[in-house]
Amino acid sequence: MKLKITLSFIALSLAVTLLLLLPGRGGDEAGIITVKVYDSSSVQVVDADYTFDGDDTLYTVLNEHHDLRVSGSKSDLYGRVFLGIDDVVTDFNTTFIYIEIDGEEARHGIDYLPLYDGAIYTFTVKTVD
Amino acid sequence: MALRRMIILAMSVTILFVQEQALMFIPNVQFTVALLVVYASIFTYKENMILIFVYVILDNLYMGTFSPFYLMPMLIAWSLIPTVYHFLLRRTTNEKKLACFGLVFGFVYGWVFIPFHMIQTGIHTWWPYLLADLPFEIIMATSGFLTILWTYQPLYRLMRSEMAKLEHQFDTAYTLAKK
């Protein structure tokens, strides 16, 4: 019995620690974000500030101001895959859009990325190695 | 297969399905892994495969995910429980060994879906799927570990005694019917 309790405690502690270490979705209720888009030649094609509120996702904010290309739907297990914005288009197999939030690599897609007031969302076209 | 075994299998699928639906509000927290390990200990390999096939079909019909991209990985993943139990774990009833298997299975279950999602979305990069699924895998692994550790032995004993009782009832009824 003692061993079972110890094992259960270890398993639960490990799970909670791992879940806390994983980046959460979080985000702010409302604010302004800066969006920067770089094409395959590293030329900046978008540099704009957009407002958001509690109901918005990065997808809805971008979709309001730009022509987006996505694969799948929000109801998909991992949300939509972001393939292009205006004239910047990728196919995800040879090129893809690399997303950064304040210079840090994003861990989710555009449906699930948290929106932080004052954060800079950078989209860069990259080639698959 | 004897009718009595078919009835017991049907009842087992019902328990499996109902508990999963009842615990649906907590993602990946369920007794499915523990119950399938108990079933693997009670039923033959063939019976387990039939049980899993019926359960997967029923679950996907009910959840509206009746597509090969969900059916196939679910069939493969759940079939791993009786397969590993019968051929790798050599029908052990040691709950600590089985709990460790439940822990590993939580992660393996998620990994089985990756190639099917890659085909479905046409995006042939595996790590985003792995990363996105990691929190759910951790929850499923922990839930599998704890439920097997605490419920395997009592459920196994209960099921064995109930099976014996049912077999006896069937035999009595059969004898009376013959007379």
PDB file of C-alpha atoms in Angstrom:
ATOM      1  CA  MET A   1       0.000   0.000   0.000  1.00  0.00           C
ATOM      2  CA  LYS A   2       2.836   2.405   0.948  1.00  0.00           C
ATOM      3  CA  LEU A   3       4.564   1.708  -2.360  1.00  0.00           C
ATOM      4  CA  LYS A   4       1.335   2.347  -4.279  1.00  0.00           C
ATOM      5  CA  ILE A   5       0.804   5.688  -2.533  1.00  0.00           C
ATOM      6  CA  THR A   6       4.437   6.689  -3.171  1.00  0.00           C
ATOM      7  CA  LEU A   7       4.216   5.679  -6.844  1.00  0.00           C
ATOM      8  CA  SER A   8       0.932   7.587  -7.250  1.00  0.00           C
ATOM      9  CA  PHE A   9       2.415  10.672  -5.607  1.00  0.00           C
ATOM     10  CA  ILE A  10       5.501  10.514  -7.875  1.00  0.00           C
ATOM     11  CA  ALA A  11       3.356  10.051 -11.006  1.00  0.00           C
ATOM     12  CA  LEU A  12       1.022  12.935 -10.121  1.00  0.00           C
ATOM     13  CA  SER A  13       3.899  15.261  -9.179  1.00  0.00           C
ATOM     14  CA  LEU A  14       5.726  14.448 -12.421  1.00  0.00           C
ATOM     15  CA  ALA A  15       2.590  15.013 -14.506  1.00  0.00           C
ATOM     16  CA  VAL A  16       1.787  18.346 -12.837  1.00  0.00           C
ATOM     17  CA  THR A  17       5.416  19.526 -13.205  1.00  0.00           C
ATOM     18  CA  LEU A  18       5.531  18.535 -16.881  1.00  0.00           C
ATOM     19  CA  LEU A  19       2.180  20.208 -17.589  1.00  0.00           C
ATOM     20  CA  LEU A  20       3.307  23.388 -15.838  1.00  0.00           C
ATOM     21  CA  LEU A  21       6.575  23.385 -17.791  1.00  0.00           C
ATOM     22  CA  LEU A  22       4.729  23.141 -21.093  1.00  0.00           C
ATOM     23  CA  PRO A  23       3.849  26.539 -22.546  1.00  0.00           C
ATOM     24  CA  GLY A  24       0.214  27.431 -21.841  1.00  0.00           C
ATOM     25  CA  ARG A  25      -2.164  29.344 -24.070  1.00  0.00           C
ATOM     26  CA  GLY A  26      -2.976  32.145 -21.624  1.00  0.00           C
ATOM     27  CA  GLY A  27      -2.976  35.616 -23.175  1.00  0.00           C
ATOM     28  CA  ASP A  28      -4.516  39.002 -22.369  1.00  0.00           C
ATOM     29  CA  GLU A  29      -8.190  40.005 -22.535  1.00  0.00           C
ATOM     30  CA  ALA A  30      -7.658  42.960 -24.883  1.00  0.00           C
ATOM     31  CA  GLY A  31      -4.872  45.074 -26.312  1.00  0.00           C
ATOM     32  CA  ILE A  32      -2.780  45.886 -29.360  1.00  0.00           C
ATOM     33  CA  ILE A  33      -0.436  43.552 -31.188  1.00  0.00           C
ATOM     34  CA  THR A  34       2.193  44.322 -33.808  1.00  0.00           C
ATOM     35  CA  VAL A  35       2.282  42.063 -36.852  1.00  0.00           C
ATOM     36  CA  LYS A  36       5.376  41.795 -39.030  1.00  0.00           C
ATOM     37  CA  VAL A  37       5.538  39.602 -42.129  1.00  0.00           C
ATOM     38  CA  TYR A  38       8.721  38.763 -44.054  1.00  0.00           C
ATOM     39  CA  ASP A  39       8.604  37.063 -47.460  1.00  0.00           C
ATOM     40  CA  SER A  40      10.999  34.399 -48.782  1.00  0.00           C
ATOM     41  CA  SER A  41      13.542  37.114 -49.686  1.00  0.00           C
ATOM     42  CA  SER A  42      13.422  38.425 -46.090  1.00  0.00           C
ATOM     43  CA  VAL A  43      11.707  41.598 -47.303  1.00  0.00           C
ATOM     44  CA  GLN A  44       9.238  43.022 -44.790  1.00  0.00           C
ATOM     45  CA  VAL A  45       5.818  43.151 -46.436  1.00  0.00           C
ATOM     46  CA  VAL A  46       3.630  43.889 -43.419  1.00  0.00           C
ATOM     47  CA  ASP A  47       4.316  46.023 -40.358  1.00  0.00           C
ATOM     48  CA  ALA A  48       1.066  46.997 -38.644  1.00  0.00           C
ATOM     49  CA  ASP A  49      -0.624  47.334 -35.257  1.00  0.00           C
ATOM     50  CA  TYR A  50      -4.010  45.682 -34.682  1.00  0.00           C
ATOM     51  CA  THR A  51      -6.364  45.733 -31.700  1.00  0.00           C
ATOM     52  CA  PHE A  52      -7.910  42.601 -30.199  1.00  0.00           C
ATOM     53  CA  ASP A  53     -10.424  41.719 -27.503  1.00  0.00           C
ATOM     54  CA  GLY A  54     -11.408  38.644 -25.500  1.00  0.00           C
ATOM     55  CA  ASP A  55     -13.159  36.835 -28.361  1.00  0.00           C
ATOM     56  CA  ASP A  56     -10.308  37.233 -30.846  1.00  0.00           C
ATOM     57  CA  THR A  57      -7.699  34.742 -31.894  1.00  0.00           C
ATOM     58  CA  LEU A  58      -4.632  35.507 -33.963  1.00  0.00           C
ATOM     59  CA  TYR A  59      -6.533  34.083 -36.938  1.00  0.00           C
ATOM     60  CA  THR A  60      -9.546  36.405 -36.508  1.00  0.00           C
ATOM     61  CA  VAL A  61      -7.313  39.477 -36.041  1.00  0.00           C
ATOM     62  CA  LEU A  62      -5.265  38.717 -39.168  1.00  0.00           C
ATOM     63  CA  ASN A  63      -8.301  37.667 -41.182  1.00  0.00           C
ATOM     64  CA  GLU A  64      -9.940  41.030 -40.494  1.00  0.00           C
ATOM     65  CA  HIS A  65      -7.122  42.926 -42.238  1.00  0.00           C
ATOM     66  CA  HIS A  66      -5.539  40.457 -44.640  1.00  0.00           C
ATOM     67  CA  ASP A  67      -6.284  37.765 -47.197  1.00  0.00           C
ATOM     68  CA  LEU A  68      -5.235  34.546 -45.431  1.00  0.00           C
ATOM     69  CA  ARG A  69      -4.498  31.090 -46.822  1.00  0.00           C
ATOM     70  CA  VAL A  70      -5.032  28.229 -44.405  1.00  0.00           C
ATOM     71  CA  SER A  71      -5.397  24.456 -44.493  1.00  0.00           C
ATOM     72  CA  GLY A  72      -8.045  22.649 -42.438  1.00  0.00           C
ATOM     73  CA  SER A  73     -10.478  24.198 -39.998  1.00  0.00           C
ATOM     74  CA  LYS A  74     -10.478  25.418 -36.412  1.00  0.00           C
ATOM     75  CA  SER A  75     -12.327  22.303 -35.316  1.00  0.00           C
ATOM     76  CA  ASP A  76      -9.382  20.163 -36.433  1.00  0.00           C
ATOM     77  CA  LEU A  77      -7.415  18.657 -33.576  1.00  0.00           C
ATOM     78  CA  TYR A  78      -4.613  21.216 -33.879  1.00  0.00           C
ATOM     79  CA  GLY A  79      -6.547  24.050 -35.564  1.00  0.00           C
ATOM     80  CA  ARG A  80      -5.826  25.587 -38.962  1.00  0.00           C
ATOM     81  CA  VAL A  81      -2.421  25.442 -40.598  1.00  0.00           C
ATOM     82  CA  PHE A  82      -1.262  28.902 -41.648  1.00  0.00           C
ATOM     83  CA  LEU A  83      -0.057  28.771 -45.264  1.00  0.00           C
ATOM     84  CA  GLY A  84      -0.084  32.379 -46.481  1.00  0.00           C
ATOM     85  CA  ILE A  85      -0.947  36.009 -45.991  1.00  0.00           C
ATOM     86  CA  ASP A  86      -1.747  38.333 -48.939  1.00  0.00           C
ATOM     87  CA  ASP A  87       0.950  37.663 -51.582  1.00  0.00           C
ATOM     88  CA  VAL A  88       3.149  35.622 -49.264  1.00  0.00           C
ATOM     89  CA  VAL A  89       2.259  31.970 -49.933  1.00  0.00           C
ATOM     90  CA  THR A  90       3.868  28.729 -48.748  1.00  0.00           C
ATOM     91  CA  ASP A  91       3.090  25.043 -49.365  1.00  0.00           C
ATOM     92  CA  PHE A  92       4.330  23.761 -45.944  1.00  0.00           C
ATOM     93  CA  ASN A  93       6.243  20.924 -47.623  1.00  0.00           C
ATOM     94  CA  THR A  94       9.065  22.991 -49.129  1.00  0.00           C
ATOM     95  CA  THR A  95       8.346  26.355 -47.516  1.00  0.00           C
ATOM     96  CA  PHE A  96       6.475  27.265 -44.345  1.00  0.00           C
ATOM     97  CA  ILE A  97       5.642  30.261 -42.194  1.00  0.00           C
ATOM     98  CA  TYR A  98       7.751  30.427 -39.055  1.00  0.00           C
ATOM     99  CA  ILE A  99       5.896  32.258 -36.273  1.00  0.00           C
ATOM    100  CA  GLU A 100       7.592  34.107 -33.440  1.00  0.00           C
ATOM    101  CA  ILE A 101       6.100  35.979 -30.469  1.00  0.00           C
ATOM    102  CA  ASP A 102       8.510  38.642 -29.246  1.00  0.00           C
ATOM    103  CA  GLY A 103      11.348  36.737 -30.897  1.00  0.00           C
ATOM    104  CA  GLU A 104      10.423  33.382 -29.337  1.00  0.00           C
ATOM    105  CA  GLU A 105       9.336  30.401 -31.429  1.00  0.00           C
ATOM    106  CA  ALA A 106       5.542  29.860 -31.316  1.00  0.00           C
ATOM    107  CA  ARG A 107       4.331  26.511 -29.941  1.00  0.00           C
ATOM    108  CA  HIS A 108       0.806  26.498 -31.426  1.00  0.00           C
ATOM    109  CA  GLY A 109      -0.991  27.381 -34.648  1.00  0.00           C
ATOM    110  CA  ILE A 110      -2.818  30.647 -35.357  1.00  0.00           C
ATOM    111  CA  ASP A 111      -6.056  29.395 -33.790  1.00  0.00           C
ATOM    112  CA  TYR A 112      -4.475  28.640 -30.442  1.00  0.00           C
ATOM    113  CA  LEU A 113      -1.638  31.146 -30.017  1.00  0.00           C
ATOM    114  CA  PRO A 114      -2.234  33.461 -27.055  1.00  0.00           C
ATOM    115  CA  LEU A 115      -2.628  37.190 -27.758  1.00  0.00           C
ATOM    116  CA  TYR A 116      -0.513  39.418 -25.518  1.00  0.00           C
ATOM    117  CA  ASP A 117      -0.967  43.172 -25.348  1.00  0.00           C
ATOM    118  CA  GLY A 118       2.074  44.894 -26.852  1.00  0.00           C
ATOM    119  CA  ALA A 119       3.565  41.666 -28.281  1.00  0.00           C
ATOM    120  CA  ILE A 120       5.194  41.504 -31.709  1.00  0.00           C
ATOM    121  CA  TYR A 121       4.037  38.594 -33.889  1.00  0.00           C
ATOM    122  CA  THR A 122       6.590  37.922 -36.610  1.00  0.00           C
ATOM    123  CA  PHE A 123       5.828  35.680 -39.598  1.00  0.00           C
ATOM    124  CA  THR A 124       8.835  34.646 -41.683  1.00  0.00           C
ATOM    125  CA  VAL A 125       8.839  32.414 -44.747  1.00  0.00           C
ATOM    126  CA  LYS A 126      11.388  29.638 -44.267  1.00  0.00           C
ATOM    127  CA  THR A 127      12.545  26.781 -46.448  1.00  0.00           C
ATOM    128  CA  VAL A 128      12.335  23.192 -45.176  1.00  0.00           C
ATOM    129  CA  ASP A 129      15.879  21.809 -44.858  1.00  0.00           C
TER     130      ASP A 129
ATOM    131  CA  MET B   1     -17.839 -18.679 -29.689  1.00  0.00           C
ATOM    132  CA  ALA B   2     -20.324 -19.698 -27.007  1.00  0.00           C
ATOM    133  CA  LEU B   3     -23.372 -17.499 -26.572  1.00  0.00           C
ATOM    134  CA  ARG B   4     -22.515 -16.911 -22.905  1.00  0.00           C
ATOM    135  CA  ARG B   5     -19.093 -15.497 -23.854  1.00  0.00           C
ATOM    136  CA  MET B   6     -20.718 -13.251 -26.462  1.00  0.00           C
ATOM    137  CA  ILE B   7     -23.147 -11.901 -23.846  1.00  0.00           C
ATOM    138  CA  ILE B   8     -20.305 -11.207 -21.404  1.00  0.00           C
ATOM    139  CA  LEU B   9     -18.315  -9.490 -24.178  1.00  0.00           C
ATOM    140  CA  ALA B  10     -21.318  -7.300 -25.059  1.00  0.00           C
ATOM    141  CA  MET B  11     -21.710  -6.328 -21.405  1.00  0.00           C
ATOM    142  CA  SER B  12     -18.002  -5.508 -21.211  1.00  0.00           C
ATOM    143  CA  VAL B  13     -18.182  -3.253 -24.290  1.00  0.00           C
ATOM    144  CA  THR B  14     -21.160  -1.469 -22.714  1.00  0.00           C
ATOM    145  CA  ILE B  15     -19.231  -0.792 -19.492  1.00  0.00           C
ATOM    146  CA  LEU B  16     -16.241   0.449 -21.540  1.00  0.00           C
ATOM    147  CA  PHE B  17     -18.366   2.763 -23.673  1.00  0.00           C
ATOM    148  CA  VAL B  18     -20.519   4.162 -20.862  1.00  0.00           C
ATOM    149  CA  GLN B  19     -17.617   4.988 -18.528  1.00  0.00           C
ATOM    150  CA  GLU B  20     -15.825   6.761 -21.396  1.00  0.00           C
ATOM    151  CA  GLN B  21     -18.883   8.890 -22.203  1.00  0.00           C
ATOM    152  CA  ALA B  22     -19.455   9.597 -18.499  1.00  0.00           C
ATOM    153  CA  LEU B  23     -15.888  10.879 -18.105  1.00  0.00           C
ATOM    154  CA  MET B  24     -15.874  12.782 -21.407  1.00  0.00           C
ATOM    155  CA  PHE B  25     -15.831  16.162 -19.624  1.00  0.00           C
ATOM    156  CA  ILE B  26     -12.245  15.525 -18.429  1.00  0.00           C
ATOM    157  CA  PRO B  27     -10.001  15.139 -21.531  1.00  0.00           C
ATOM    158  CA  ASN B  28      -8.084  11.851 -21.578  1.00  0.00           C
ATOM    159  CA  VAL B  29      -9.041  10.915 -17.997  1.00  0.00           C
ATOM    160  CA  GLN B  30     -10.871   7.585 -18.167  1.00  0.00           C
ATOM    161  CA  PHE B  31     -10.798   3.957 -17.093  1.00  0.00           C
ATOM    162  CA  THR B  32     -10.544   2.656 -20.682  1.00  0.00           C
ATOM    163  CA  VAL B  33      -6.893   1.592 -20.395  1.00  0.00           C
ATOM    164  CA  ALA B  34      -7.439  -0.081 -17.006  1.00  0.00           C
ATOM    165  CA  LEU B  35     -10.593  -1.858 -18.200  1.00  0.00           C
ATOM    166  CA  LEU B  36      -8.937  -3.064 -21.412  1.00  0.00           C
ATOM    167  CA  VAL B  37      -6.024  -4.431 -19.361  1.00  0.00           C
ATOM    168  CA  VAL B  38      -8.518  -6.241 -17.101  1.00  0.00           C
ATOM    169  CA  TYR B  39     -10.371  -7.578 -20.185  1.00  0.00           C
ATOM    170  CA  ALA B  40      -7.035  -8.703 -21.650  1.00  0.00           C
ATOM    171  CA  SER B  41      -6.463 -10.728 -18.463  1.00  0.00           C
ATOM    172  CA  ILE B  42      -9.936 -12.293 -18.552  1.00  0.00           C
ATOM    173  CA  PHE B  43     -10.699 -12.889 -22.226  1.00  0.00           C
ATOM    174  CA  THR B  44      -8.758 -14.666 -24.948  1.00  0.00           C
ATOM    175  CA  TYR B  45      -6.760 -12.696 -27.508  1.00  0.00           C
ATOM    176  CA  LYS B  46      -9.410 -13.304 -30.187  1.00  0.00           C
ATOM    177  CA  GLU B  47     -12.226 -12.194 -27.862  1.00  0.00           C
ATOM    178  CA  ASN B  48     -10.274  -9.047 -26.988  1.00  0.00           C
ATOM    179  CA  MET B  49      -9.806  -8.143 -30.644  1.00  0.00           C
ATOM    180  CA  ILE B  50     -13.558  -8.556 -31.284  1.00  0.00           C
ATOM    181  CA  LEU B  51     -14.342  -6.439 -28.215  1.00  0.00           C
ATOM    182  CA  ILE B  52     -11.976  -3.672 -29.374  1.00  0.00           C
ATOM    183  CA  PHE B  53     -13.347  -3.739 -32.933  1.00  0.00           C
ATOM    184  CA  VAL B  54     -16.941  -3.312 -31.679  1.00  0.00           C
ATOM    185  CA  TYR B  55     -15.921  -0.627 -29.181  1.00  0.00           C
ATOM    186  CA  VAL B  56     -14.020   1.429 -31.794  1.00  0.00           C
ATOM    187  CA  ILE B  57     -16.869   1.232 -34.320  1.00  0.00           C
ATOM    188  CA  LEU B  58     -19.422   2.188 -31.663  1.00  0.00           C
ATOM    189  CA  ASP B  59     -17.307   5.030 -30.283  1.00  0.00           C
ATOM    190  CA  ASN B  60     -16.671   6.541 -33.733  1.00  0.00           C
ATOM    191  CA  LEU B  61     -20.297   6.203 -34.799  1.00  0.00           C
ATOM    192  CA  TYR B  62     -21.440   7.939 -31.632  1.00  0.00           C
ATOM    193  CA  MET B  63     -18.777  10.662 -31.708  1.00  0.00           C
ATOM    194  CA  GLY B  64     -19.228  11.440 -35.417  1.00  0.00           C
ATOM    195  CA  THR B  65     -15.634  10.548 -36.285  1.00  0.00           C
ATOM    196  CA  PHE B  66     -16.384   7.584 -38.514  1.00  0.00           C
ATOM    197  CA  SER B  67     -13.429   8.059 -40.837  1.00  0.00           C
ATOM    198  CA  PRO B  68     -10.362   5.900 -41.547  1.00  0.00           C
ATOM    199  CA  PHE B  69      -8.172   8.661 -40.094  1.00  0.00           C
ATOM    200  CA  TYR B  70      -9.668   7.993 -36.642  1.00  0.00           C
ATOM    201  CA  LEU B  71     -10.865   4.389 -36.999  1.00  0.00           C
ATOM    202  CA  MET B  72      -7.524   2.949 -38.081  1.00  0.00           C
ATOM    203  CA  PRO B  73      -5.269   4.556 -35.447  1.00  0.00           C
ATOM    204  CA  MET B  74      -7.790   3.749 -32.718  1.00  0.00           C
ATOM    205  CA  LEU B  75      -8.001   0.123 -33.813  1.00  0.00           C
ATOM    206  CA  ILE B  76      -4.216  -0.173 -33.971  1.00  0.00           C
ATOM    207  CA  ALA B  77      -3.611   1.628 -30.669  1.00  0.00           C
ATOM    208  CA  TRP B  78      -6.237  -0.178 -28.571  1.00  0.00           C
ATOM    209  CA  SER B  79      -5.239  -3.544 -30.108  1.00  0.00           C
ATOM    210  CA  LEU B  80      -1.775  -2.969 -28.690  1.00  0.00           C
ATOM    211  CA  ILE B  81      -3.127  -3.608 -25.164  1.00  0.00           C
ATOM    212  CA  PRO B  82      -4.150  -7.283 -25.644  1.00  0.00           C
ATOM    213  CA  THR B  83      -1.236  -7.835 -28.042  1.00  0.00           C
ATOM    214  CA  VAL B  84       1.394  -6.582 -25.596  1.00  0.00           C
ATOM    215  CA  TYR B  85      -0.401  -8.240 -22.663  1.00  0.00           C
ATOM    216  CA  HIS B  86      -0.539 -11.674 -24.279  1.00  0.00           C
ATOM    217  CA  PHE B  87       2.779 -11.717 -26.121  1.00  0.00           C
ATOM    218  CA  LEU B  88       5.163  -9.305 -24.351  1.00  0.00           C
ATOM    219  CA  LEU B  89       3.942  -9.125 -20.770  1.00  0.00           C
ATOM    220  CA  ARG B  90       3.176 -12.869 -20.850  1.00  0.00           C
ATOM    221  CA  ARG B  91      -0.199 -12.532 -19.109  1.00  0.00           C
ATOM    222  CA  THR B  92       1.209 -11.038 -15.931  1.00  0.00           C
ATOM    223  CA  THR B  93      -1.192  -9.963 -13.172  1.00  0.00           C
ATOM    224  CA  ASN B  94       1.388  -7.797 -11.412  1.00  0.00           C
ATOM    225  CA  GLU B  95      -0.337  -4.425 -11.196  1.00  0.00           C
ATOM    226  CA  LYS B  96       2.960  -2.489 -10.954  1.00  0.00           C
ATOM    227  CA  LYS B  97       4.218  -3.939 -14.252  1.00  0.00           C
ATOM    228  CA  LEU B  98       0.828  -3.314 -15.838  1.00  0.00           C
ATOM    229  CA  ALA B  99       0.706   0.253 -14.477  1.00  0.00           C
ATOM    230  CA  CYS B 100       4.100   0.944 -16.094  1.00  0.00           C
ATOM    231  CA  PHE B 101       2.671  -0.412 -19.341  1.00  0.00           C
ATOM    232  CA  GLY B 102      -0.324   1.922 -18.902  1.00  0.00           C
ATOM    233  CA  LEU B 103       2.061   4.854 -18.482  1.00  0.00           C
ATOM    234  CA  VAL B 104       3.936   4.066 -21.696  1.00  0.00           C
ATOM    235  CA  PHE B 105       0.691   3.327 -23.540  1.00  0.00           C
ATOM    236  CA  GLY B 106      -0.585   6.871 -22.845  1.00  0.00           C
ATOM    237  CA  PHE B 107       2.195   8.232 -25.035  1.00  0.00           C
ATOM    238  CA  VAL B 108       2.112   5.458 -27.656  1.00  0.00           C
ATOM    239  CA  TYR B 109      -1.639   6.008 -28.150  1.00  0.00           C
ATOM    240  CA  GLY B 110      -0.977   9.616 -29.194  1.00  0.00           C
ATOM    241  CA  TRP B 111       1.968   8.686 -31.433  1.00  0.00           C
ATOM    242  CA  VAL B 112      -0.127   6.166 -33.418  1.00  0.00           C
ATOM    243  CA  PHE B 113      -2.338   9.045 -34.592  1.00  0.00           C
ATOM    244  CA  ILE B 114       0.582  11.128 -35.977  1.00  0.00           C
ATOM    245  CA  PRO B 115       1.055   9.385 -39.377  1.00  0.00           C
ATOM    246  CA  PHE B 116      -2.716   9.411 -39.968  1.00  0.00           C
ATOM    247  CA  HIS B 117      -2.933  13.134 -39.233  1.00  0.00           C
ATOM    248  CA  MET B 118       0.040  13.712 -41.552  1.00  0.00           C
ATOM    249  CA  ILE B 119      -1.817  11.917 -44.365  1.00  0.00           C
ATOM    250  CA  GLN B 120      -5.090  13.712 -43.545  1.00  0.00           C
ATOM    251  CA  THR B 121      -3.644  17.226 -43.533  1.00  0.00           C
ATOM    252  CA  GLY B 122      -0.992  16.601 -46.191  1.00  0.00           C
ATOM    253  CA  ILE B 123       1.573  18.185 -43.905  1.00  0.00           C
ATOM    254  CA  HIS B 124       4.481  15.794 -43.675  1.00  0.00           C
ATOM    255  CA  THR B 125       6.209  17.194 -40.615  1.00  0.00           C
ATOM    256  CA  TRP B 126       5.689  15.107 -37.509  1.00  0.00           C
ATOM    257  CA  TRP B 127       6.991  17.216 -34.633  1.00  0.00           C
ATOM    258  CA  PRO B 128       4.177  19.827 -34.473  1.00  0.00           C
ATOM    259  CA  TYR B 129       1.672  17.002 -33.927  1.00  0.00           C
ATOM    260  CA  LEU B 130       3.885  15.480 -31.245  1.00  0.00           C
ATOM    261  CA  LEU B 131       4.294  18.813 -29.473  1.00  0.00           C
ATOM    262  CA  ALA B 132       0.597  19.721 -29.607  1.00  0.00           C
ATOM    263  CA  ASP B 133      -0.461  16.316 -28.291  1.00  0.00           C
ATOM    264  CA  LEU B 134       2.078  16.162 -25.455  1.00  0.00           C
ATOM    265  CA  PRO B 135      -0.185  17.615 -22.684  1.00  0.00           C
ATOM    266  CA  PHE B 136      -2.949  15.118 -23.544  1.00  0.00           C
ATOM    267  CA  GLU B 137      -0.424  12.258 -23.661  1.00  0.00           C
ATOM    268  CA  ILE B 138       0.890  13.205 -20.204  1.00  0.00           C
ATOM    269  CA  ILE B 139      -2.670  13.237 -18.805  1.00  0.00           C
ATOM    270  CA  MET B 140      -3.545   9.912 -20.460  1.00  0.00           C
ATOM    271  CA  ALA B 141      -0.292   8.282 -19.283  1.00  0.00           C
ATOM    272  CA  THR B 142      -0.804   9.434 -15.694  1.00  0.00           C
ATOM    273  CA  SER B 143      -4.459   8.447 -15.735  1.00  0.00           C
ATOM    274  CA  GLY B 144      -3.604   5.014 -17.182  1.00  0.00           C
ATOM    275  CA  PHE B 145      -0.842   4.476 -14.618  1.00  0.00           C
ATOM    276  CA  LEU B 146      -2.982   5.437 -11.614  1.00  0.00           C
ATOM    277  CA  THR B 147      -6.163   3.633 -12.659  1.00  0.00           C
ATOM    278  CA  ILE B 148      -4.296   0.381 -13.344  1.00  0.00           C
ATOM    279  CA  LEU B 149      -2.262   0.654 -10.147  1.00  0.00           C
ATOM    280  CA  TRP B 150      -5.341   1.141  -7.959  1.00  0.00           C
ATOM    281  CA  THR B 151      -8.161  -0.650  -9.765  1.00  0.00           C
ATOM    282  CA  TYR B 152      -6.588  -3.566 -11.669  1.00  0.00           C
ATOM    283  CA  GLN B 153      -6.496  -6.132  -8.840  1.00  0.00           C
ATOM    284  CA  PRO B 154      -9.994  -5.427  -7.405  1.00  0.00           C
ATOM    285  CA  LEU B 155     -11.539  -5.294 -10.893  1.00  0.00           C
ATOM    286  CA  TYR B 156      -9.709  -8.443 -12.001  1.00  0.00           C
ATOM    287  CA  ARG B 157     -10.861 -10.366  -8.909  1.00  0.00           C
ATOM    288  CA  LEU B 158     -14.423  -9.048  -9.218  1.00  0.00           C
ATOM    289  CA  MET B 159     -14.621  -9.887 -12.908  1.00  0.00           C
ATOM    290  CA  ARG B 160     -13.246 -13.400 -12.388  1.00  0.00           C
ATOM    291  CA  SER B 161     -15.767 -14.152  -9.644  1.00  0.00           C
ATOM    292  CA  GLU B 162     -18.649 -12.639 -11.641  1.00  0.00           C
ATOM    293  CA  MET B 163     -17.601 -14.637 -14.717  1.00  0.00           C
ATOM    294  CA  ALA B 164     -17.596 -17.844 -12.638  1.00  0.00           C
ATOM    295  CA  LYS B 165     -21.047 -16.986 -11.255  1.00  0.00           C
ATOM    296  CA  LEU B 166     -22.423 -16.263 -14.720  1.00  0.00           C
ATOM    297  CA  GLU B 167     -20.956 -19.484 -16.125  1.00  0.00           C
ATOM    298  CA  HIS B 168     -22.611 -21.370 -13.247  1.00  0.00           C
ATOM    299  CA  GLN B 169     -25.963 -19.622 -13.876  1.00  0.00           C
ATOM    300  CA  PHE B 170     -25.758 -20.473 -17.581  1.00  0.00           C
ATOM    301  CA  ASP B 171     -24.920 -24.089 -16.772  1.00  0.00           C
ATOM    302  CA  THR B 172     -27.834 -24.345 -14.304  1.00  0.00           C
ATOM    303  CA  ALA B 173     -30.244 -22.782 -16.774  1.00  0.00           C
ATOM    304  CA  TYR B 174     -28.980 -25.105 -19.539  1.00  0.00           C
ATOM    305  CA  THR B 175     -29.401 -28.194 -17.317  1.00  0.00           C
ATOM    306  CA  LEU B 176     -32.918 -27.139 -16.303  1.00  0.00           C
ATOM    307  CA  ALA B 177     -33.861 -26.470 -19.927  1.00  0.00           C
ATOM    308  CA  LYS B 178     -32.619 -29.923 -20.925  1.00  0.00           C
ATOM    309  CA  LYS B 179     -34.781 -31.568 -18.256  1.00  0.00           C
TER     310      LYS B 179
END
